Coordinates of C-alpha atoms in Angstrom, one line a residue:
Chain A
M266 CA 8.5 -5.5 -30.9
K267 CA 8.6 -5.0 -27.1
V268 CA 5.7 -7.4 -26.6
C269 CA 7.7 -10.3 -27.9
P270 CA 8.6 -12.5 -24.9
V271 CA 11.8 -14.0 -26.6
H272 CA 13.4 -11.1 -28.6
A273 CA 12.4 -12.8 -31.9
T274 CA 11.5 -9.6 -33.7
W275 CA 13.3 -6.3 -34.0
K276 CA 14.0 -3.3 -36.1
E277 CA 17.0 -3.5 -38.2
P278 CA 19.3 -0.3 -38.4
D279 CA 18.0 0.4 -41.8
G280 CA 14.5 0.5 -40.5
I281 CA 12.9 -2.8 -41.6
V282 CA 11.2 -4.7 -38.9
V283 CA 12.1 -8.4 -39.1
V284 CA 11.3 -11.7 -37.4
D285 CA 13.7 -14.5 -36.7
Y286 CA 11.5 -17.5 -37.8
N287 CA 13.8 -19.9 -36.1
W288 CA 13.5 -18.2 -32.7
C289 CA 9.7 -17.4 -32.6
I290 CA 7.9 -19.5 -30.2
G291 CA 4.5 -18.9 -32.0
C292 CA 2.7 -17.3 -28.9
R293 CA 1.1 -14.8 -31.3
Y294 CA 1.3 -12.0 -28.8
C295 CA 2.7 -9.6 -31.5
I296 CA -0.2 -10.4 -33.8
A297 CA -2.6 -9.3 -30.9
A298 CA -0.5 -6.2 -30.5
C299 CA -0.1 -5.1 -34.1
P300 CA -2.7 -2.2 -35.0
Y301 CA -2.2 -2.8 -38.8
K302 CA -2.6 -6.5 -39.1
G303 CA 1.1 -6.6 -40.4
R304 CA 1.9 -9.9 -39.0
L305 CA 0.5 -13.3 -40.0
F306 CA 1.0 -16.7 -38.5
N307 CA 1.9 -20.0 -40.4
W308 CA -1.0 -22.1 -39.0
G309 CA 0.4 -25.3 -40.7
E310 CA 3.4 -26.7 -42.4
P311 CA 4.2 -24.4 -45.4
N312 CA 4.7 -26.5 -48.5
I313 CA 6.4 -25.0 -51.6
P314 CA 7.2 -27.5 -54.4
P315 CA 11.0 -27.6 -54.7
E316 CA 11.0 -26.3 -58.3
E317 CA 9.2 -23.2 -57.3
L318 CA 11.6 -22.3 -54.5
N319 CA 13.7 -19.2 -54.9
T320 CA 17.2 -20.0 -54.2
S321 CA 18.3 -16.4 -53.7
V322 CA 17.3 -16.1 -50.0
H323 CA 18.0 -14.0 -47.0
Y324 CA 17.8 -15.4 -43.4
L325 CA 15.3 -12.6 -42.3
G326 CA 13.5 -12.5 -45.5
N327 CA 12.2 -14.8 -48.3
R328 CA 13.4 -18.1 -47.1
P329 CA 10.7 -20.9 -46.7
R330 CA 8.9 -20.1 -43.3
M331 CA 8.5 -22.2 -40.3
K332 CA 5.4 -24.0 -39.3
C333 CA 3.6 -22.3 -36.5
A334 CA 5.8 -19.2 -36.4
V335 CA 5.0 -15.6 -37.1
E336 CA 6.0 -14.0 -40.3
K337 CA 5.5 -10.4 -41.9
C338 CA 6.5 -8.3 -44.9
T339 CA 10.2 -7.9 -45.0
F340 CA 10.2 -5.3 -47.8
C341 CA 12.0 -8.1 -49.7
I342 CA 15.1 -7.6 -47.6
Q343 CA 17.2 -9.8 -49.9
R344 CA 16.5 -7.3 -52.8
V345 CA 16.6 -4.0 -51.1
R346 CA 19.8 -4.7 -49.4
S347 CA 21.4 -5.1 -52.9
G348 CA 19.9 -1.9 -54.2
R349 CA 16.9 -3.4 -56.0
Y350 CA 13.1 -2.4 -55.3
P351 CA 10.9 -4.9 -53.4
A352 CA 9.1 -7.2 -55.8
C353 CA 5.7 -5.7 -55.5
V354 CA 7.1 -2.2 -56.3
E355 CA 8.8 -3.6 -59.3
A356 CA 5.7 -5.6 -60.5
C357 CA 3.1 -2.9 -59.9
P358 CA 1.9 -2.0 -63.5
T359 CA 0.6 1.5 -62.5
G360 CA 3.6 2.7 -60.3
A361 CA 1.3 3.0 -57.3
R362 CA 3.9 1.7 -54.9
K363 CA 7.1 3.6 -54.1
F364 CA 10.1 2.6 -52.0
G365 CA 13.0 4.6 -50.9
N366 CA 15.3 6.0 -48.3
L367 CA 13.3 8.5 -46.0
L368 CA 16.6 10.1 -44.8
D369 CA 17.8 10.9 -48.1
P370 CA 16.4 14.4 -49.0
K371 CA 16.7 13.9 -52.8
S372 CA 14.9 10.5 -52.9
E373 CA 11.7 10.0 -54.7
I374 CA 9.9 9.0 -51.5
R375 CA 10.7 12.3 -50.0
Y376 CA 9.6 14.3 -52.9
I377 CA 6.3 12.4 -52.8
I378 CA 5.9 13.1 -49.0
E379 CA 6.7 16.8 -49.5
N380 CA 4.5 17.4 -52.6
K381 CA 1.6 14.9 -52.6
R382 CA -1.3 14.5 -50.2
V383 CA -0.1 11.9 -47.8
F384 CA -1.4 10.2 -44.7
R385 CA -0.6 7.4 -42.3
L386 CA -2.8 5.0 -40.5
K387 CA -3.7 5.3 -36.9
E388 CA -1.3 8.1 -36.1
D389 CA -3.0 8.6 -32.8
L390 CA -1.3 5.4 -31.6
N391 CA 2.1 7.1 -31.9
T392 CA 3.7 4.1 -33.7
E393 CA 5.3 6.5 -36.3
P394 CA 4.6 4.1 -39.2
K395 CA 6.9 4.5 -42.2
F396 CA 4.3 3.4 -44.4
Y397 CA 2.6 6.5 -46.2
Y398 CA -0.5 6.6 -48.4
F399 CA -0.4 9.2 -51.1
F400 CA -2.8 10.6 -53.5
E401 CA -3.3 13.5 -55.8
A402 CA -5.3 16.5 -54.4
Chain B
M199 CA 24.8 -42.9 10.9
E200 CA 21.8 -44.3 12.7
K201 CA 20.1 -41.0 12.4
L202 CA 20.5 -41.0 8.7
Q203 CA 19.1 -44.5 8.5
D204 CA 16.0 -43.4 10.5
T205 CA 15.6 -40.4 8.2
L206 CA 15.8 -42.6 5.1
K207 CA 13.4 -45.1 6.8
E208 CA 11.0 -42.3 7.6
T209 CA 11.2 -40.9 4.1
W210 CA 10.6 -44.3 2.5
H211 CA 7.7 -44.7 4.9
F212 CA 6.3 -41.5 3.9
Y213 CA 6.4 -42.3 0.2
R214 CA 5.0 -45.8 0.7
K215 CA 2.2 -44.3 2.7
T216 CA 1.7 -41.6 0.2
L217 CA 1.4 -44.1 -2.6
T218 CA -1.0 -46.3 -0.5
L219 CA -3.1 -43.3 0.2
V220 CA -3.3 -42.3 -3.5
A221 CA -3.8 -45.9 -4.6
R222 CA -6.6 -46.8 -2.3
G223 CA -10.1 -45.3 -2.1
S224 CA -13.7 -45.9 -2.5
T225 CA -15.3 -47.0 -5.8
A226 CA -16.4 -43.5 -6.4
Y227 CA -12.7 -42.3 -6.0
Y228 CA -11.6 -44.9 -8.6
A229 CA -14.4 -44.0 -10.9
W230 CA -13.5 -40.3 -10.6
C231 CA -9.9 -40.8 -11.3
L232 CA -10.6 -43.2 -14.2
L233 CA -13.0 -40.6 -15.7
L234 CA -10.3 -38.0 -15.4
L235 CA -7.7 -40.1 -16.8
A236 CA -9.9 -40.9 -19.8
F237 CA -10.5 -37.2 -20.4
I238 CA -6.6 -36.7 -20.1
A239 CA -5.9 -39.4 -22.6
I240 CA -8.5 -38.0 -25.1
G241 CA -7.0 -34.5 -24.6
L242 CA -3.5 -35.8 -25.1
F243 CA -4.6 -37.7 -28.2
Y244 CA -6.1 -34.5 -29.7
Y245 CA -3.2 -32.4 -28.7
L246 CA -0.8 -34.7 -30.4
R247 CA -2.8 -34.3 -33.5
Q248 CA -2.6 -30.5 -33.2
H249 CA 1.1 -30.8 -32.6
D250 CA 1.5 -32.8 -35.8
V251 CA -0.8 -30.7 -38.1
G252 CA 0.0 -27.4 -36.5
L253 CA -2.5 -24.7 -35.0
F254 CA -4.2 -25.2 -38.3
A255 CA -6.1 -28.0 -36.5
T256 CA -7.9 -25.3 -34.3
N257 CA -10.5 -22.9 -35.5
M258 CA -8.1 -20.0 -34.7
N259 CA -7.0 -17.9 -37.6
D260 CA -5.3 -14.6 -38.6
Q261 CA -8.4 -12.6 -37.5
V262 CA -9.0 -14.4 -34.2
S263 CA -5.5 -15.5 -33.3
W264 CA -6.2 -16.5 -29.7
G265 CA -9.2 -18.6 -28.7
L266 CA -10.5 -21.0 -26.2
Y267 CA -7.1 -21.9 -24.8
I268 CA -6.2 -18.3 -23.9
A269 CA -9.8 -17.8 -22.5
N270 CA -9.3 -20.7 -20.2
F271 CA -6.0 -19.3 -19.2
T272 CA -7.3 -16.0 -18.3
Y273 CA -10.1 -17.5 -16.2
L274 CA -7.8 -20.0 -14.4
V275 CA -5.3 -17.3 -13.4
G276 CA -8.2 -15.6 -11.8
A277 CA -9.3 -18.7 -10.0
A278 CA -5.8 -19.2 -8.7
A279 CA -5.5 -15.7 -7.5
A280 CA -8.7 -16.2 -5.4
A281 CA -6.9 -18.3 -2.9
V282 CA -5.8 -15.0 -1.3
L283 CA -9.4 -14.5 -0.1
L284 CA -8.7 -17.5 2.2
V285 CA -5.1 -16.6 3.1
I286 CA -6.1 -13.1 4.4
P287 CA -8.8 -14.2 6.8
A288 CA -6.8 -17.2 7.8
Y289 CA -3.3 -15.9 8.5
I290 CA -4.0 -12.2 9.1
Y291 CA -7.2 -12.2 10.9
H292 CA -6.9 -15.6 12.3
F293 CA -10.5 -16.5 11.4
K294 CA -10.5 -20.0 12.7
P295 CA -13.0 -21.9 10.3
I296 CA -11.0 -20.7 7.4
K297 CA -7.6 -21.3 9.0
E298 CA -8.5 -25.0 9.1
I299 CA -9.0 -25.2 5.3
V300 CA -6.6 -22.5 4.0
I301 CA -3.9 -25.3 3.1
L302 CA -6.5 -26.9 0.8
G303 CA -7.2 -23.5 -0.8
E304 CA -3.6 -22.9 -1.5
L305 CA -3.3 -26.4 -3.1
F306 CA -6.4 -25.4 -5.2
A307 CA -4.4 -22.3 -6.2
A308 CA -1.4 -24.4 -7.2
S309 CA -3.5 -26.7 -9.3
S310 CA -5.1 -23.7 -11.0
V311 CA -1.9 -22.2 -12.0
I312 CA -0.6 -25.5 -13.4
M313 CA -3.7 -25.7 -15.5
A314 CA -3.2 -22.0 -16.6
I315 CA 0.4 -22.6 -17.6
L316 CA -0.7 -25.7 -19.5
F317 CA -3.2 -23.6 -21.4
V318 CA -0.5 -21.3 -22.6
M319 CA 1.8 -24.1 -23.5
V320 CA -0.8 -25.9 -25.9
D321 CA -1.5 -22.5 -27.4
L322 CA 2.2 -22.0 -28.4
G323 CA 2.8 -22.8 -32.0
R324 CA 6.3 -24.0 -31.1
L325 CA 6.3 -25.9 -27.9
D326 CA 9.7 -27.2 -28.9
R327 CA 11.1 -23.6 -28.4
F328 CA 9.6 -23.0 -25.1
W329 CA 13.0 -22.8 -23.6
H330 CA 13.6 -19.5 -25.7
M331 CA 11.5 -17.8 -22.9
L332 CA 13.6 -18.9 -20.1
P333 CA 16.2 -16.5 -18.5
V334 CA 19.8 -17.3 -19.1
I335 CA 19.5 -20.2 -21.5
G336 CA 17.1 -18.5 -23.7
K337 CA 16.4 -14.7 -24.3
M338 CA 13.7 -13.7 -22.0
N339 CA 12.5 -10.2 -23.0
F340 CA 12.3 -8.9 -19.4
P341 CA 11.1 -6.4 -18.3
Q342 CA 9.8 -5.3 -21.8
S343 CA 7.3 -8.0 -22.6
L344 CA 4.3 -8.5 -20.3
L345 CA 4.4 -12.2 -21.3
A346 CA 7.8 -12.5 -19.7
W347 CA 6.4 -11.0 -16.6
D348 CA 3.5 -13.3 -16.7
V349 CA 5.7 -16.3 -16.8
L350 CA 7.8 -15.2 -13.8
A351 CA 4.6 -14.2 -11.8
L352 CA 2.9 -17.4 -12.4
N353 CA 5.7 -19.6 -11.7
G354 CA 6.6 -17.6 -8.6
Y355 CA 3.0 -18.1 -7.4
L356 CA 3.1 -21.7 -8.2
I357 CA 6.2 -22.1 -6.2
L358 CA 4.8 -20.1 -3.3
N359 CA 1.6 -22.2 -3.3
L360 CA 3.4 -25.4 -3.3
L361 CA 6.0 -24.4 -0.7
I362 CA 3.7 -23.0 2.0
P363 CA 1.2 -25.9 2.2
I364 CA 3.8 -28.6 1.8
Y365 CA 6.1 -27.0 4.6
L366 CA 2.9 -26.9 6.8
L367 CA 1.9 -30.3 6.0
V368 CA 5.2 -31.8 6.7
R369 CA 5.4 -30.0 10.0
F370 CA 1.8 -31.4 10.8
Y371 CA 3.0 -34.8 9.7
Y372 CA 5.9 -34.6 12.4
H373 CA 3.5 -33.1 14.9
K374 CA 5.6 -30.1 15.2
E375 CA 4.5 -26.4 15.4
P376 CA 5.5 -24.7 12.1
N377 CA 8.4 -22.3 12.3
W378 CA 6.3 -19.2 11.8
K379 CA 9.3 -16.9 11.3
F380 CA 10.5 -19.0 8.4
I381 CA 7.0 -19.5 6.7
L382 CA 5.3 -16.3 7.5
P383 CA 7.3 -14.1 5.0
F384 CA 6.3 -16.5 2.1
I385 CA 2.6 -16.4 3.3
L386 CA 2.8 -12.6 3.4
A387 CA 4.4 -12.5 -0.1
S388 CA 1.7 -14.7 -1.5
I389 CA -1.0 -12.2 -0.8
P390 CA 0.4 -9.3 -3.1
W391 CA 1.6 -12.0 -5.5
A392 CA -1.9 -13.3 -6.0
V393 CA -3.0 -9.8 -6.9
A394 CA 0.1 -9.6 -9.0
I395 CA -0.5 -12.6 -11.1
H396 CA -4.0 -11.3 -12.2
T397 CA -2.8 -7.7 -12.6
V398 CA 0.1 -8.9 -14.8
T399 CA -2.5 -10.9 -16.8
A400 CA -4.8 -8.0 -17.1
F401 CA -1.8 -5.7 -18.3
L402 CA -0.8 -8.3 -21.0
Y403 CA -4.1 -7.4 -22.7
N404 CA -4.5 -3.9 -21.4
G405 CA -1.2 -2.6 -22.8
L406 CA -2.2 -3.2 -26.5
P407 CA -3.5 0.0 -28.0
A408 CA -4.3 -1.9 -31.1
R409 CA -7.2 -3.6 -29.4
P410 CA -9.4 -1.0 -28.0
F411 CA -11.7 -3.4 -26.3
W412 CA -8.8 -4.4 -24.0
N413 CA -7.1 -1.0 -23.9
A414 CA -9.2 0.3 -20.9
S415 CA -7.6 1.4 -17.6
I416 CA -10.4 -0.4 -15.7
L417 CA -9.2 -3.8 -17.0
A418 CA -7.1 -5.0 -14.0
P419 CA -9.5 -4.0 -11.3
R420 CA -12.3 -5.8 -13.4
F421 CA -10.1 -8.8 -13.6
L422 CA -9.5 -8.8 -9.9
A423 CA -13.2 -8.3 -9.0
S424 CA -14.3 -11.2 -11.3
A425 CA -11.6 -13.5 -10.0
F426 CA -12.7 -12.9 -6.5
C427 CA -16.1 -14.2 -7.5
S428 CA -15.4 -17.1 -9.4
G429 CA -12.3 -18.6 -7.5
P430 CA -14.1 -18.7 -4.1
A431 CA -17.2 -20.1 -5.8
I432 CA -15.3 -23.0 -7.0
I433 CA -13.7 -23.4 -3.6
I434 CA -17.1 -23.4 -1.8
I435 CA -18.3 -26.2 -4.1
I436 CA -14.9 -28.2 -3.7
F437 CA -14.9 -27.9 0.0
Q438 CA -18.5 -29.3 0.3
I439 CA -17.4 -32.4 -1.8
I440 CA -14.3 -32.7 0.3
R441 CA -16.5 -32.6 3.5
K442 CA -18.7 -35.3 2.0
V443 CA -15.9 -37.7 1.0
S444 CA -13.4 -37.4 3.8
A445 CA -13.1 -37.2 7.4
I446 CA -12.2 -33.5 7.4
K447 CA -14.7 -31.2 9.3
L448 CA -15.4 -28.0 7.5
E449 CA -17.7 -25.6 9.3
D450 CA -20.6 -24.0 7.5
D451 CA -19.4 -20.7 8.8
A452 CA -16.3 -20.8 6.6
L453 CA -18.4 -21.3 3.5
F454 CA -20.8 -18.4 4.4
K455 CA -17.9 -16.2 5.1
I456 CA -16.5 -16.9 1.6
A457 CA -19.9 -16.4 0.1
E458 CA -20.2 -13.0 1.8
L459 CA -16.9 -12.0 0.1
I460 CA -18.3 -13.1 -3.2
A461 CA -21.1 -10.8 -2.8
Y462 CA -18.8 -7.7 -2.3
A463 CA -16.6 -8.9 -5.2
M464 CA -19.7 -9.4 -7.5
F465 CA -21.0 -5.9 -6.7
L466 CA -17.5 -4.5 -7.7
N467 CA -17.4 -6.7 -10.8
L468 CA -21.0 -5.5 -12.0
F469 CA -20.1 -1.9 -11.1
L470 CA -16.9 -1.9 -13.0
L471 CA -18.5 -3.5 -16.0
G472 CA -21.4 -1.0 -16.0
S473 CA -18.9 1.8 -15.9
E474 CA -17.3 0.6 -19.0
I475 CA -20.5 -0.1 -20.8
Y476 CA -21.6 3.5 -19.9
K477 CA -18.3 5.1 -21.1
E478 CA -18.4 3.1 -24.4
Y479 CA -22.1 3.7 -25.2
Y480 CA -22.3 7.4 -24.2
S481 CA -19.1 8.5 -25.9
H482 CA -20.1 6.2 -28.8
T483 CA -16.5 6.3 -30.7
V484 CA -15.5 3.8 -33.2
H485 CA -14.2 1.8 -30.4
I486 CA -17.6 0.7 -29.6
A487 CA -17.6 -1.8 -32.3
A488 CA -16.2 -4.7 -30.1
F489 CA -18.9 -4.0 -27.4
K490 CA -21.5 -3.9 -30.0
Y491 CA -20.3 -7.3 -31.4
L492 CA -20.4 -8.8 -27.8
F493 CA -23.9 -7.4 -26.7
E494 CA -25.9 -6.8 -29.8
G495 CA -24.2 -8.4 -32.7
L496 CA -22.2 -6.5 -35.4
H497 CA -23.4 -6.7 -39.0
G498 CA -25.4 -9.8 -38.4
H499 CA -22.6 -11.5 -36.7
N500 CA -23.8 -12.4 -33.1
F501 CA -22.3 -15.7 -31.9
L502 CA -21.4 -14.3 -28.5
V503 CA -24.8 -12.3 -27.9
P504 CA -26.8 -15.1 -26.1
W505 CA -23.7 -16.1 -24.2
I506 CA -22.9 -12.8 -22.7
W507 CA -26.5 -12.1 -21.8
A508 CA -26.7 -15.4 -20.2
A509 CA -23.5 -14.6 -18.4
M510 CA -25.0 -11.1 -17.3
A511 CA -28.3 -12.8 -16.0
M512 CA -26.3 -15.5 -14.0
N513 CA -24.0 -12.9 -12.5
V514 CA -26.9 -10.6 -11.4
M515 CA -28.8 -13.6 -10.0
A516 CA -25.8 -14.8 -8.1
F517 CA -25.3 -11.3 -6.7
F518 CA -28.6 -11.3 -5.1
I519 CA -28.3 -14.7 -3.8
F520 CA -25.0 -13.9 -2.1
L521 CA -26.2 -10.6 -1.0
V522 CA -29.2 -11.8 1.0
P523 CA -28.0 -13.4 4.1
H524 CA -31.1 -15.8 4.0
T525 CA -30.2 -17.3 0.5
R526 CA -26.4 -17.1 1.2
K527 CA -26.7 -19.3 4.4
R528 CA -28.7 -22.0 2.8
L529 CA -26.7 -24.7 1.2
T530 CA -29.0 -25.3 -1.9
T531 CA -29.2 -21.6 -2.7
L532 CA -25.5 -21.2 -2.0
N533 CA -24.6 -23.9 -4.3
L534 CA -26.9 -22.6 -7.0
G535 CA -25.3 -19.1 -6.6
C536 CA -21.8 -20.8 -6.9
L537 CA -22.7 -22.6 -10.1
L538 CA -24.2 -19.4 -11.6
V539 CA -20.9 -17.4 -10.8
I540 CA -18.6 -20.1 -12.1
M541 CA -20.3 -20.2 -15.4
G542 CA -21.1 -16.6 -15.6
V543 CA -17.7 -15.4 -14.9
W544 CA -16.2 -18.1 -17.1
I545 CA -18.2 -16.7 -20.1
E546 CA -17.5 -13.1 -19.1
K547 CA -13.7 -13.3 -18.5
G548 CA -13.1 -16.2 -20.9
P549 CA -14.6 -16.2 -24.5
G550 CA -16.5 -13.1 -23.8
F551 CA -13.4 -11.2 -23.0
V552 CA -10.8 -12.6 -25.4
I553 CA -12.8 -13.0 -28.6
P554 CA -14.2 -9.4 -28.9
G555 CA -10.7 -8.2 -28.6
F556 CA -10.2 -9.6 -32.1
V557 CA -13.7 -8.8 -33.6
P558 CA -13.5 -6.6 -35.7
D559 CA -9.9 -6.9 -36.3
P560 CA -7.5 -3.9 -36.9
L561 CA -8.6 -3.7 -40.5
G562 CA -12.3 -4.0 -39.6
E563 CA -12.7 -7.6 -40.9
I564 CA -15.2 -9.7 -38.9
Y565 CA -14.5 -13.4 -38.4
E566 CA -16.7 -15.4 -35.9
Y567 CA -14.8 -17.8 -34.0
L568 CA -16.2 -20.8 -32.4
P569 CA -13.7 -23.4 -30.9
N570 CA -13.7 -26.8 -32.7
L571 CA -13.9 -30.3 -31.3
L572 CA -10.2 -30.5 -31.0
E573 CA -9.9 -27.3 -28.8
L574 CA -12.7 -28.4 -26.7
M575 CA -11.1 -31.9 -26.1
V576 CA -7.7 -30.5 -25.3
S577 CA -9.3 -28.0 -22.9
F578 CA -11.3 -30.8 -21.2
G579 CA -8.1 -32.7 -21.0
I580 CA -6.2 -29.9 -19.3
W581 CA -9.2 -29.3 -16.8
A582 CA -9.2 -33.1 -16.1
L583 CA -5.4 -33.1 -15.4
G584 CA -5.7 -30.1 -13.0
L585 CA -8.7 -31.8 -11.2
L586 CA -6.7 -34.9 -11.0
I587 CA -3.6 -33.3 -9.5
F588 CA -5.8 -31.6 -7.0
T589 CA -7.6 -34.8 -6.2
L590 CA -4.3 -36.6 -5.5
L591 CA -3.0 -33.7 -3.5
M592 CA -6.2 -33.7 -1.5
K593 CA -5.8 -37.5 -0.9
V594 CA -2.5 -37.0 0.8
A595 CA -3.1 -33.6 2.4
I596 CA -6.5 -34.2 4.2
P597 CA -5.2 -37.2 6.2
I598 CA -2.4 -35.2 7.3
V599 CA -4.6 -32.3 8.4
T600 CA -7.0 -34.5 10.2
G601 CA -4.0 -36.3 11.9
E602 CA -4.7 -39.7 10.4
F603 CA -1.4 -39.8 8.5
T604 CA 1.4 -39.0 10.7
H605 CA 4.9 -39.7 11.9
T606 CA 3.7 -41.5 15.0
E607 CA 2.5 -44.6 13.3
Y608 CA 5.9 -45.2 12.1
E609 CA 7.4 -44.5 15.6
R610 CA 5.1 -47.1 17.0
E611 CA 6.3 -49.6 14.5
I612 CA 9.9 -48.8 15.5
I613 CA 9.0 -49.2 19.2
G614 CA 7.3 -52.4 18.5
L615 CA 10.3 -53.8 16.5
K616 CA 12.7 -52.9 19.2
R617 CA 10.7 -54.6 21.8
Y618 CA 10.6 -57.6 19.6

């Protein structure tokens, strides 16, 4: 986030890192800086047929992206802000994906972190990722 | 009132004369300018296509997200910083042969910075939003983002390297001694500023722990050492061309002095590179992957291997050419050495530096990047534009330095008119 020369990306108070697609200048410095390859670039003009457009959109989320600007996963900000799960969590047929409030001690996600084997990627980089991988011992 | 009129007349005379100087030249001059203009036109044509289609038109992708443009940018910042190698001997040690040519060196730096900035501009996905980066009207992320630092450093350096030579040229034009009290602080500032532009550019890469290939403390010194090789090498070649096609006199001593500095810089460059190679290969952590990709090839991917070894060979050969006084002080071997340095450092500090930062990518994917025709043509266009700017600057600056283009001519005209 701090590498962005124009303040086009930041962490929301609820912890989701977002990109302002209308403000990004497309320098791709954040792509170079991301250790998780979490950011992608729209190399051309995105084209979604009008009939496939989702009309329930969020400015920082699932609206049609900009040509030549950076984008990233928004954890379906338009869904999670209204109390629903991100689409991938809801769609996953095996329940391999979990999503929740890390600050809530009674949440499912806290239960998993405390009771399963968990790890995070590249912890030595001190980025404190909130993305945990869990597995059964 | 009359004074104002005189000033206006003089200004008009200056602009008219400048235009004549720029517009008139030998056949070779016309051919050269036309050639550059042709390259600029082709580059612009390809750039417009890129602007239309998006960066999709290039060979860059999510794995290798910076390519030939940023490679050229890195190299040119180094070339620009190198003017300081002329500024120090000229203004601090008053080494006369270099003092006579230092203005040309500063204008070369200015042209290089313009090219470097252009390379960043063409790499931007959204050139229309460039103003977001400006302070006040946009939201510049200073001092957090190193890219913001680089914008300030490069533009500051550009202003310094236009202000100093233009001020001095105007004074020469009026046959007046420059007011050193006014200009010396700017000259002194340009010395650390030159170091700063390349340091900031190195830090831009250096500060990213996501890319172990760049995340080495030795990077900034390495950048400076290689810059002090390639920049002066370009200057030596350019000065010999200028000496041939214009009335300006350049002593061989100045060239040999610069060549000697290249020898020291190249020693440092090779030493620092060697230190880095030792550390990576002996400690042999997972971070070695990018080095292996560059020097040996990784899992059968080896686009860059012949390039980097060619660069290594060129740099080592050039080092010995510049080290031995006998070869350094003969123009044929000197020029050979310069060409080797220019190409060797371009490979090492350009594609050989930028691309392995992205290969393998943070997830371990390997994508081999080669620039496509569009990227090549846009790059040639920018180089041509920089050379054209430099040529035109020289066309005006040299006659002022040699005293052919001065205020006195105009004065003679005035006196003649009054008599009449």
